[in-house]
Amino acid sequence: MGFDMKLARKDLLGIQELSVEEINLILDTADSFIDISTREIKKVPTLRGVTVVNLFYEPSTRTRTSFEIAAKRLSADTINIATSTSSVVKGETFVDTARNLEAMNPDIIVLRHSAAGSPHMLSKVVRQSVINAGDGAHEHPTQALLDMMTMREKKKRLSGLKVAIVGDIAHSRVARSNIYGLTKMGAKVSIGGPITMMPRFVERLGVEVHYKLEDAIRDADIIMMLRIQLERQETNLFPSLREYARYYCLNRKNIAAARDDVLIMHPGPINRGVEISPEIADGPDSVILEQVTNGVAVRMALLYLLSGGKS
Amino acid sequence: MTMLLKGGRVIDPSQKIDDILDVLIEGRTIAAVGRNLGDDGKGKKKDPAVTVLDLKGKLVVPGLIDIHTHLREPGYEYKETVESGCEAAVAGGFTSIACMPNTNPVNDNRSVTEFILRQAQKANLANVYPVAAISKASEGKMLTEFGDLKEAGAAAFSDDGRPVMHAGLMKRALEYACSLELPIVSHCEELQLSKGGLMNEGLSSTELGMPGIPTISEDIMVVRDILIAEYVGTSVHICHVSSAGAVRIIRQARERGVKVTAETAPHYLLLNDGALKGFETAYKVNPPLRSAEDVAAVRAGLRDGTIEVIASDHAPHSAIEKEVEFEYAASGMVGLETSLGLCWKLVEEGLLTPAELIARMTVNAARVLRIPKGTLKKGADADVTVIDPKKSWTVDVKKFRSRSRNSPFDGWKLPVKAVLTIVGGEIKYNEL
């Protein structure tokens, strides 16, 4: 399993372009890495001499830390660049930045950017592998992979699962990557939220669309709640947080519509009391912290597979 | 100088001519179109002072007119100058071009209009028709001095790129322009609806996670401007039609007699929003590339005459504006050098006859701008374009005369090429 196989691609830009076999390969490899993080000496020499650049144009503690820990556990050297587009020198383009980075010969560039498609642009300019750590509202492939890893671990399968994703679908890269991945893997996806948060023709992505929370989560094996960005209120996506919470906050009462053994997931950081009530977020069905743990394993797997997969 | 264009297939929709004929140019004007001109009937030249060009197998058409370009001068000379834009124009077969006012400073007063015309005169290539701003600094607040601008040489008024949001101002502009007999050229975009949008709102934007620009942002303003023009009893020209809704609205208005004209651009006929999958900034344009259904509707509108003009919306941008993240990239593509070849694909596909295409790039465009061009009638300015219908070529942006390279058509094979461009009786481009 896994170790003699390679990911036959230079970059990981999104889930949309991955095949079922590739997703399985990544998840299987991640499973095999999980125990490294529980050993006394949490380090293997696999990626010694490999340089990983974490290029973050958007603040992110959790994803950047997860990538950094993943790289370090494989003995890669990591460089973190936290920047913002406002700090880019006037006259220097993103392509210039990419060429400069390329000239320093790293092996893998992990990019987080608020603008959709930035990793795609980077990947066309540099010969190094690019991992998309979230691009705008487009994709967040490592998040979807860790989500699928967690679901598979807990439910022993992906095919046939009913997964409900609730929240601001239009602005969520997590939702998109999960929709692409889960539908590919044979799960049934239903999405829920106010109609203002549903992107046009989203039903054509092969998902059920519901505007009532209970309808979206009915008989769900998994409920994934998305973080509500408070600033969205300004664009009238919803009238107020109070109103949003009233209709879309997952709580002890409305969760009854889902299966009894439902698992609760959230990509974090959570807004307790807005999209998820504290008793659910911190309750026995919540696997939110397991998601974080699995995130390290998934990222280790990707760094490994994109480096050529030679053990 | 006297020039005889001999034996080409002359297509002049203004006179409904499509025949193998000769065109005689004397000085700056067309002297005659007919058979065996300048010939003694035995294949010998009558007058050795006449320059004879053998155009057998070529198409001879009125000089092409592009009523929608951006020449970027003054202010953005690193993207394009009047001169480089005119070089691109004649290389693309265009003898007359209208340039939009979104320069820096905006063409909102006599001095800028005169400056552009002076630069055009110096370049001495294509005829340039400056389009002046509707409002001062195109801020949508106060009208510019239409009368003074007209005297200075402005051919039309538009706040292209910064659409007039204020319906009251648009009404005043249409009224005032009507009294001066100058066209208003309207970029239709409701900015509240398009705000933050990067591409057409539809399945593609949903897949790519990019904020969308809904077709209704265009349609609503097309409706508004048509209703105002109808109310005032004047005409209005709608720029770069990209949506099925806009086509339908314009068609209905024309059916009830409203004097509305419309243009579209080659990219709205040949590309759809599926092209954005790779996030290439060359495809970023405003209005955005729409869905395949919209493209079909725009084509149908072009076919049935609802849209009577094709303009390139030539919008040069440098690497600084384009080699950046899609979100931050400027909108627009260059088009002067590819427009004819791209549009000829529609002829190849059977959507338009050669004469129908030429009409949309000559006489119809002249009618919108109300200029005495786009014809080979005796006495008209000798603006002539010669097209080689067998010269297919591959677009190479590095070879553009334009200062900018932002074309999504790099590498496309185009079926025809303008090989001779004559402006005012003088050869301005020649690759015969």
Coordinates of N, CA and C in Angstrom, one line a residue, chain B residues 35 40 54 104 112 133 191 202 229 236 247 282 311 337 344 361 429 431:
Chain B
R35 N -15.0 47.7 -64.1 CA -14.3 46.7 -64.8 C -13.2 47.4 -65.7
D40 N -6.4 49.5 -71.5 CA -6.9 49.8 -72.9 C -7.6 48.6 -73.5
D54 N -1.7 44.2 -58.6 CA -2.5 43.0 -59.0 C -3.1 42.3 -57.8
N104 N -5.3 59.3 -18.9 CA -5.0 60.0 -17.7 C -4.2 61.3 -18.1
V112 N -7.3 67.7 -24.3 CA -6.9 66.3 -24.4 C -7.3 65.8 -25.8
A133 N -15.3 62.1 -22.9 CA -16.1 61.6 -21.7 C -17.4 62.3 -21.7
L191 N -23.1 49.0 -11.3 CA -22.0 48.7 -10.5 C -22.3 48.1 -9.2
G202 N -22.0 32.2 -12.8 CA -22.7 31.1 -13.4 C -22.0 29.8 -12.9
A229 N -33.4 56.8 -24.1 CA -33.3 57.2 -25.4 C -34.7 57.2 -26.1
V236 N -29.1 55.7 -29.1 CA -28.1 55.4 -28.2 C -27.4 54.1 -28.8
V247 N -29.1 41.1 -25.7 CA -29.5 40.9 -27.1 C -31.0 41.0 -27.2
A282 N -5.3 36.6 -19.0 CA -5.5 37.1 -20.4 C -7.0 37.0 -20.7
A311 N -16.7 45.5 -32.8 CA -15.6 46.3 -32.4 C -14.6 45.5 -31.6
E337 N -5.1 43.7 -33.8 CA -4.4 42.9 -34.8 C -5.0 41.5 -35.0
W344 N -13.3 36.3 -39.0 CA -13.5 35.5 -40.3 C -13.8 34.0 -39.9
M361 N -18.1 45.6 -40.0 CA -16.8 46.2 -39.7 C -16.5 47.4 -40.5
Y429 N 0.2 50.1 -44.7 CA 0.7 48.7 -44.3 C 0.7 47.9 -45.5
E431 N 1.9 44.0 -46.8 CA 2.6 42.7 -46.8 C 2.1 41.8 -47.9

